Amino acid sequence: MHHFTYKNKMLYCENVPVQDVADQVGTPFYLYSTATLKRHFQAFETGFDGMDHLTCFAVKACSNIAILNIFGQMGGGADIVSGGELFRAMKAGIDPRKIIYSGVGKTRAEMREALYAGILMFNVESPQELDRLQEVAAELGTRAQVAFRINPDVDPKTHAYISTGLAENKFGVPVDEALQEYLRARDMENIEIVGVSCHIGSQLTQIAPFVEALRKVKGFIANLEQEGIGVKYLDLGGGVGIIYNDEEPPHPHDYAAAIRDELTGMECTLILEPGRVITGNAGILVTEVQYTKVNTGGEKDKRFVIIDAAMNDLTRPSLYGAYHEIIPVRESDETRHQVDIVGPICETGDFMARDRMMPETRQGDLLAIMSSGAYGFSMSSNYNSRPRAAEVLVSDECFQIIRYREEYETLLHGELLSVLD
Ligand SMILES: *Cc1c(COP(=O)(O)O)cnc(C)c1O
């Protein structure tokens, strides 16, 4: 459920006409619905009612501080994967005691920053990372709270690029080697073992892989206990999928129920790191049609709709061949044609949709690229020296810019002409 609907043939975000935002902000822009963001966060949360748990929003899915702040105010924490995300989460007012740091490549500087902030837990992904964390914590005269990220070797049955829990993926420590690492960590002066973590992938549409991974992690926790190592936190990562097209992902409540069943009798605080399922369908990318054209001469005529948003703004179609529904901002029942919807970037891979049936589309029309609230703006770049899009947040009848459209000056920020011969 989201709050992007037609009223009198015009697309609204809650009670704001999308056209009004475009008139004031220009295109392209990301548009988020506060009611949808809150609703999705709440729906996820209530599934775990009565269980000791902490929901740490995965910052990489949608990292604008205005949005992080909403989740923070609702009691949420943050799952971060870089020093930059730590900085954002702190600026957004997230309690550092609710921040989890994941990722395979943490630098010394990033470790220092996170230790200094006093985050809840580092999810350590390799033996060398553990050694480095011990060193850095010793230098600061503090102790790092850690979990190891276990790689359970479970197939999440999702796109290969966002599968993370298979033995062949770069993530985590194999179950078989993890015990040895916990024993090593136990003897380290500046390391405190507090948890076990696991995250097997993104856009999962089935519950079974989650359960399979959880069972393996549970078995592992039992092994730890035999060695006298107890853990306070069980971090199950994120990964619950959403509907882009015809997927049938589990409802967050069914996901929660499956976990609840598996966890009966366990004493840990559960940590969850949802990203996509919270923000994915709470944001759209609004773009204006620049040109339409028909290329003849091939096997069949090919229609193109050229828009002012591109793969630098929303990279998912190019990167994963991902499907995003695209609808006109002014509802139309005109004749439908098969078109490619493409951006202005000089790459054939710069498309938002291929061979898509769309009602007759004309220069100047606004289109909404749906389900763009996760891995949309946060993956955007300046490729082709395109200033990044504005981000706008709606609440009921009001809207506010939460990130200005970049200007040309921003593109050159930090860039210098050379003084060398
Ligand atoms: C990306 C990521 C998440 C969030 O994944 P979603 O599929 O967006 O829920 C959670 N935890 C970790 C460690 C991640 O890398």
Tab-separated table of N, CA, C and O in Angstrom, residues 232-304:
chain	number	residue	atom	x	y	z
A	232	LYS	N	24.213	-11.465	23.007
A	232	LYS	CA	23.025	-10.682	23.352
A	232	LYS	C	22.162	-10.397	22.137
A	232	LYS	O	20.959	-10.234	22.239
A	233	TYR	N	22.819	-10.237	20.970
A	233	TYR	CA	22.098	-9.792	19.778
A	233	TYR	C	22.156	-10.816	18.659
A	233	TYR	O	23.225	-11.359	18.365
A	234	LEU	N	21.013	-11.016	18.063
A	234	LEU	CA	20.928	-11.845	16.864
A	234	LEU	C	20.432	-10.936	15.749
A	234	LEU	O	19.293	-10.465	15.758
A	235	ASP	N	21.326	-10.644	14.798
A	235	ASP	CA	21.037	-9.697	13.723
A	235	ASP	C	20.721	-10.482	12.451
A	235	ASP	O	21.585	-11.175	11.921
A	236	LEU	N	19.501	-10.348	11.977
A	236	LEU	CA	19.081	-11.137	10.807
A	236	LEU	C	19.139	-10.362	9.498
A	236	LEU	O	18.662	-10.843	8.467
A	237	GLY	N	19.707	-9.158	9.511
A	237	GLY	CA	19.864	-8.408	8.269
A	237	GLY	C	18.549	-7.934	7.697
A	237	GLY	O	17.530	-7.857	8.397
A	238	GLY	N	18.584	-7.620	6.397
A	238	GLY	CA	17.365	-7.136	5.728
A	238	GLY	C	16.975	-8.107	4.638
A	238	GLY	O	17.168	-9.306	4.794
A	239	GLY	N	16.440	-7.576	3.546
A	239	GLY	CA	16.252	-8.423	2.371
A	239	GLY	C	14.837	-8.703	1.936
A	239	GLY	O	14.623	-9.273	0.858
A	240	VAL	N	13.834	-8.318	2.753
A	240	VAL	CA	12.455	-8.614	2.349
A	240	VAL	C	12.126	-7.840	1.061
A	240	VAL	O	12.359	-6.636	0.972
A	241	GLY	N	11.610	-8.548	0.081
A	241	GLY	CA	11.349	-7.958	-1.229
A	241	GLY	C	10.074	-7.140	-1.280
A	241	GLY	O	9.261	-7.147	-0.347
A	242	ILE	N	9.903	-6.419	-2.389
A	242	ILE	CA	8.691	-5.622	-2.599
A	242	ILE	C	8.121	-5.935	-3.981
A	242	ILE	O	8.762	-6.591	-4.791
A	243	ILE	N	6.929	-5.411	-4.229
A	243	ILE	CA	6.307	-5.595	-5.540
A	243	ILE	C	6.744	-4.459	-6.460
A	243	ILE	O	6.431	-3.295	-6.210
A	244	TYR	N	7.504	-4.804	-7.490
A	244	TYR	CA	7.792	-3.852	-8.567
A	244	TYR	C	6.819	-4.093	-9.714
A	244	TYR	O	6.361	-3.171	-10.359
A	245	ASN	N	6.559	-5.390	-9.964
A	245	ASN	CA	5.771	-5.762	-11.132
A	245	ASN	C	4.783	-6.857	-10.734
A	245	ASN	O	3.687	-6.558	-10.274
A	246	ASP	N	5.206	-8.118	-10.848
A	246	ASP	CA	4.295	-9.206	-10.501
A	246	ASP	C	4.894	-10.125	-9.434
A	246	ASP	O	4.513	-11.277	-9.321
A	247	GLU	N	5.852	-9.603	-8.673
A	247	GLU	CA	6.431	-10.417	-7.596
A	247	GLU	C	5.380	-10.661	-6.516
A	247	GLU	O	4.416	-9.906	-6.391
A	248	GLU	N	5.579	-11.712	-5.754
A	248	GLU	CA	4.676	-11.970	-4.629
A	248	GLU	C	5.501	-12.135	-3.363
A	248	GLU	O	5.632	-13.233	-2.827
A	249	PRO	N	6.075	-11.044	-2.882
A	249	PRO	CA	6.930	-11.134	-1.694
A	249	PRO	C	6.088	-11.414	-0.446
A	249	PRO	O	4.882	-11.149	-0.445
A	250	PRO	N	6.706	-11.946	0.591
A	250	PRO	CA	5.955	-12.168	1.828
A	250	PRO	C	5.539	-10.829	2.437
A	250	PRO	O	6.257	-9.841	2.318
A	251	HIS	N	4.380	-10.808	3.055
A	251	HIS	CA	4.011	-9.627	3.844
A	251	HIS	C	4.955	-9.573	5.036
A	251	HIS	O	5.318	-10.618	5.587
A	252	PRO	N	5.372	-8.366	5.441
A	252	PRO	CA	6.280	-8.277	6.593
A	252	PRO	C	5.772	-9.041	7.820
A	252	PRO	O	6.576	-9.573	8.579
A	253	HIS	N	4.455	-9.122	7.969
A	253	HIS	CA	3.927	-9.846	9.134
A	253	HIS	C	4.162	-11.349	9.025
A	253	HIS	O	4.408	-12.020	10.018
A	254	ASP	N	4.104	-11.875	7.782
A	254	ASP	CA	4.366	-13.303	7.587
A	254	ASP	C	5.849	-13.595	7.808
A	254	ASP	O	6.223	-14.620	8.375
A	255	TYR	N	6.673	-12.669	7.337
A	255	TYR	CA	8.117	-12.787	7.564
A	255	TYR	C	8.388	-12.807	9.067
A	255	TYR	O	9.099	-13.671	9.583
A	256	ALA	N	7.766	-11.864	9.778
A	256	ALA	CA	7.965	-11.779	11.233
A	256	ALA	C	7.465	-13.043	11.924
A	256	ALA	O	8.119	-13.566	12.831
A	257	ALA	N	6.318	-13.556	11.469
A	257	ALA	CA	5.748	-14.751	12.108
A	257	ALA	C	6.683	-15.946	11.947
A	257	ALA	O	6.885	-16.731	12.881
A	258	ALA	N	7.282	-16.065	10.757
A	258	ALA	CA	8.199	-17.190	10.510
A	258	ALA	C	9.406	-17.099	11.436
A	258	ALA	O	9.862	-18.109	11.989
A	259	ILE	N	9.906	-15.901	11.620
A	259	ILE	CA	11.072	-15.709	12.498
A	259	ILE	C	10.684	-15.974	13.950
A	259	ILE	O	11.400	-16.641	14.696
A	260	ARG	N	9.528	-15.444	14.309
A	260	ARG	CA	9.028	-15.622	15.675
A	260	ARG	C	8.966	-17.111	16.031
A	260	ARG	O	9.420	-17.531	17.087
A	261	ASP	N	8.437	-17.908	15.088
A	261	ASP	CA	8.327	-19.353	15.326
A	261	ASP	C	9.690	-19.970	15.584
A	261	ASP	O	9.859	-20.792	16.485
A	262	GLU	N	10.658	-19.583	14.769
A	262	GLU	CA	11.996	-20.165	14.875
A	262	GLU	C	12.692	-19.753	16.169
A	262	GLU	O	13.595	-20.439	16.633
A	263	LEU	N	12.305	-18.601	16.685
A	263	LEU	CA	13.071	-18.046	17.806
A	263	LEU	C	12.498	-18.357	19.180
A	263	LEU	O	13.073	-17.946	20.183
A	264	THR	N	11.404	-19.101	19.217
A	264	THR	CA	10.820	-19.357	20.532
A	264	THR	C	11.864	-20.015	21.434
A	264	THR	O	12.565	-20.934	21.015
A	265	GLY	N	11.958	-19.472	22.632
A	265	GLY	CA	12.903	-20.036	23.595
A	265	GLY	C	14.270	-19.383	23.564
A	265	GLY	O	15.096	-19.632	24.433
A	266	MET	N	14.534	-18.529	22.558
A	266	MET	CA	15.848	-17.875	22.529
A	266	MET	C	15.800	-16.561	23.281
A	266	MET	O	14.807	-15.867	23.282
A	267	GLU	N	16.929	-16.223	23.891
A	267	GLU	CA	16.954	-15.085	24.816
A	267	GLU	C	17.467	-13.790	24.180
A	267	GLU	O	17.480	-12.761	24.818
A	268	CYS	N	17.909	-13.869	22.932
A	268	CYS	CA	18.591	-12.709	22.324
A	268	CYS	C	17.638	-11.562	22.001
A	268	CYS	O	16.449	-11.766	21.796
A	269	THR	N	18.214	-10.366	21.902
A	269	THR	CA	17.512	-9.241	21.293
A	269	THR	C	17.695	-9.380	19.784
A	269	THR	O	18.815	-9.535	19.296
A	270	LEU	N	16.581	-9.314	19.082
A	270	LEU	CA	16.606	-9.466	17.631
A	270	LEU	C	16.911	-8.114	16.992
A	270	LEU	O	16.339	-7.096	17.380
A	271	ILE	N	17.826	-8.113	16.010
A	271	ILE	CA	18.082	-6.883	15.252
A	271	ILE	C	17.690	-7.135	13.803
A	271	ILE	O	18.005	-8.183	13.240
A	272	LEU	N	16.960	-6.170	13.222
A	272	LEU	CA	16.520	-6.300	11.835
A	272	LEU	C	17.039	-5.100	11.060
A	272	LEU	O	17.136	-3.998	11.609
A	273	GLU	N	17.374	-5.322	9.809
A	273	GLU	CA	17.976	-4.254	8.999
A	273	GLU	C	17.224	-4.064	7.690
A	273	GLU	O	17.804	-4.172	6.605
A	274	PRO	N	15.934	-3.768	7.736
A	274	PRO	CA	15.185	-3.623	6.491
A	274	PRO	C	15.555	-2.334	5.765
A	274	PRO	O	15.816	-1.307	6.398
A	275	GLY	N	15.586	-2.385	4.458
A	275	GLY	CA	15.813	-1.188	3.651
A	275	GLY	C	14.692	-1.039	2.650
A	275	GLY	O	13.723	-0.308	2.852
A	276	ARG	N	14.808	-1.813	1.579
A	276	ARG	CA	13.871	-1.724	0.457
A	276	ARG	C	12.407	-1.814	0.872
A	276	ARG	O	11.560	-1.056	0.398
A	277	VAL	N	12.091	-2.734	1.787
A	277	VAL	CA	10.688	-2.968	2.129
A	277	VAL	C	10.055	-1.749	2.811
A	277	VAL	O	8.839	-1.569	2.795
A	278	ILE	N	10.905	-0.885	3.377
A	278	ILE	CA	10.368	0.308	4.037
A	278	ILE	C	10.199	1.458	3.031
A	278	ILE	O	9.145	2.101	2.991
A	279	THR	N	11.222	1.718	2.223
A	279	THR	CA	11.179	2.936	1.395
A	279	THR	C	10.877	2.691	-0.083
A	279	THR	O	10.547	3.634	-0.802
A	280	GLY	N	11.017	1.441	-0.544
A	280	GLY	CA	10.920	1.175	-1.991
A	280	GLY	C	9.677	1.758	-2.633
A	280	GLY	O	9.754	2.506	-3.614
A	281	ASN	N	8.531	1.444	-2.067
A	281	ASN	CA	7.286	1.923	-2.667
A	281	ASN	C	6.792	3.233	-2.051
A	281	ASN	O	5.664	3.650	-2.296
A	282	ALA	N	7.683	3.898	-1.312
A	282	ALA	CA	7.322	5.191	-0.714
A	282	ALA	C	7.905	6.351	-1.499
A	282	ALA	O	7.768	7.505	-1.102
A	283	GLY	N	8.564	6.050	-2.623
A	283	GLY	CA	9.166	7.120	-3.418
A	283	GLY	C	8.990	6.877	-4.910
A	283	GLY	O	8.935	5.728	-5.361
A	284	ILE	N	8.870	7.972	-5.662
A	284	ILE	CA	8.808	7.877	-7.131
A	284	ILE	C	9.814	8.863	-7.721
A	284	ILE	O	10.257	9.794	-7.037
A	285	LEU	N	10.165	8.630	-8.968
A	285	LEU	CA	11.020	9.575	-9.693
A	285	LEU	C	10.154	10.213	-10.780
A	285	LEU	O	9.552	9.498	-11.589
A	286	VAL	N	10.067	11.532	-10.746
A	286	VAL	CA	9.205	12.238	-11.694
A	286	VAL	C	10.077	12.874	-12.773
A	286	VAL	O	11.087	13.524	-12.474
A	287	THR	N	9.695	12.666	-14.005
A	287	THR	CA	10.528	13.093	-15.132
A	287	THR	C	9.644	13.677	-16.232
A	287	THR	O	8.457	13.364	-16.313
A	288	GLU	N	10.236	14.527	-17.065
A	288	GLU	CA	9.473	15.145	-18.167
A	288	GLU	C	9.943	14.590	-19.503
A	288	GLU	O	11.149	14.430	-19.728
A	289	VAL	N	8.989	14.318	-20.357
A	289	VAL	CA	9.326	13.838	-21.704
A	289	VAL	C	9.919	14.992	-22.498
A	289	VAL	O	9.327	16.071	-22.598
A	290	GLN	N	11.108	14.766	-23.036
A	290	GLN	CA	11.788	15.785	-23.833
A	290	GLN	C	11.455	15.643	-25.310
A	290	GLN	O	11.162	16.621	-25.980
A	291	TYR	N	11.521	14.422	-25.791
A	291	TYR	CA	11.264	14.156	-27.210
A	291	TYR	C	10.626	12.786	-27.360
A	291	TYR	O	10.826	11.909	-26.515
A	292	THR	N	9.914	12.627	-28.448
A	292	THR	CA	9.522	11.271	-28.858
A	292	THR	C	10.018	11.116	-30.280
A	292	THR	O	10.105	12.097	-31.032
A	293	LYS	N	10.400	9.906	-30.631
A	293	LYS	CA	10.788	9.690	-32.024
A	293	LYS	C	10.576	8.244	-32.415
A	293	LYS	O	10.509	7.356	-31.554
A	294	VAL	N	10.486	8.048	-33.720
A	294	VAL	CA	10.316	6.696	-34.255
A	294	VAL	C	11.508	6.427	-35.150
A	294	VAL	O	11.772	7.196	-36.080
A	295	ASN	N	12.270	5.388	-34.850
A	295	ASN	CA	13.380	5.006	-35.721
A	295	ASN	C	12.924	3.912	-36.668
A	295	ASN	O	12.556	2.827	-36.237
A	296	THR	N	12.960	4.225	-37.941
A	296	THR	CA	12.520	3.254	-38.950
A	296	THR	C	13.751	2.598	-39.567
A	296	THR	O	14.878	2.981	-39.268
A	297	GLY	N	13.500	1.621	-40.374
A	297	GLY	CA	14.625	1.022	-41.113
A	297	GLY	C	15.076	-0.301	-40.519
A	297	GLY	O	15.764	-1.070	-41.165
A	298	GLY	N	14.693	-0.575	-39.272
A	298	GLY	CA	15.013	-1.874	-38.676
A	298	GLY	C	13.948	-2.891	-39.080
A	298	GLY	O	13.156	-2.641	-39.995
A	299	GLU	N	13.930	-4.004	-38.381
A	299	GLU	CA	12.931	-5.021	-38.689
A	299	GLU	C	11.530	-4.470	-38.510
A	299	GLU	O	10.630	-4.742	-39.261
A	300	LYS	N	11.377	-3.707	-37.425
A	300	LYS	CA	10.109	-2.995	-37.253
A	300	LYS	C	10.421	-1.609	-36.718
A	300	LYS	O	11.496	-1.391	-36.148
A	301	ASP	N	9.474	-0.696	-36.896
A	301	ASP	CA	9.688	0.669	-36.408
A	301	ASP	C	9.823	0.633	-34.895
A	301	ASP	O	9.160	-0.151	-34.225
A	302	LYS	N	10.660	1.476	-34.398
A	302	LYS	CA	10.926	1.478	-32.955
A	302	LYS	C	10.598	2.863	-32.404
A	302	LYS	O	11.134	3.868	-32.871
A	303	ARG	N	9.727	2.888	-31.400
A	303	ARG	CA	9.342	4.169	-30.800
A	303	ARG	C	10.171	4.425	-29.553
A	303	ARG	O	10.307	3.537	-28.713
A	304	PHE	N	10.660	5.636	-29.430
A	304	PHE	CA	11.421	6.026	-28.243
A	304	PHE	C	10.758	7.206	-27.557
A	304	PHE	O	10.284	8.135	-28.212
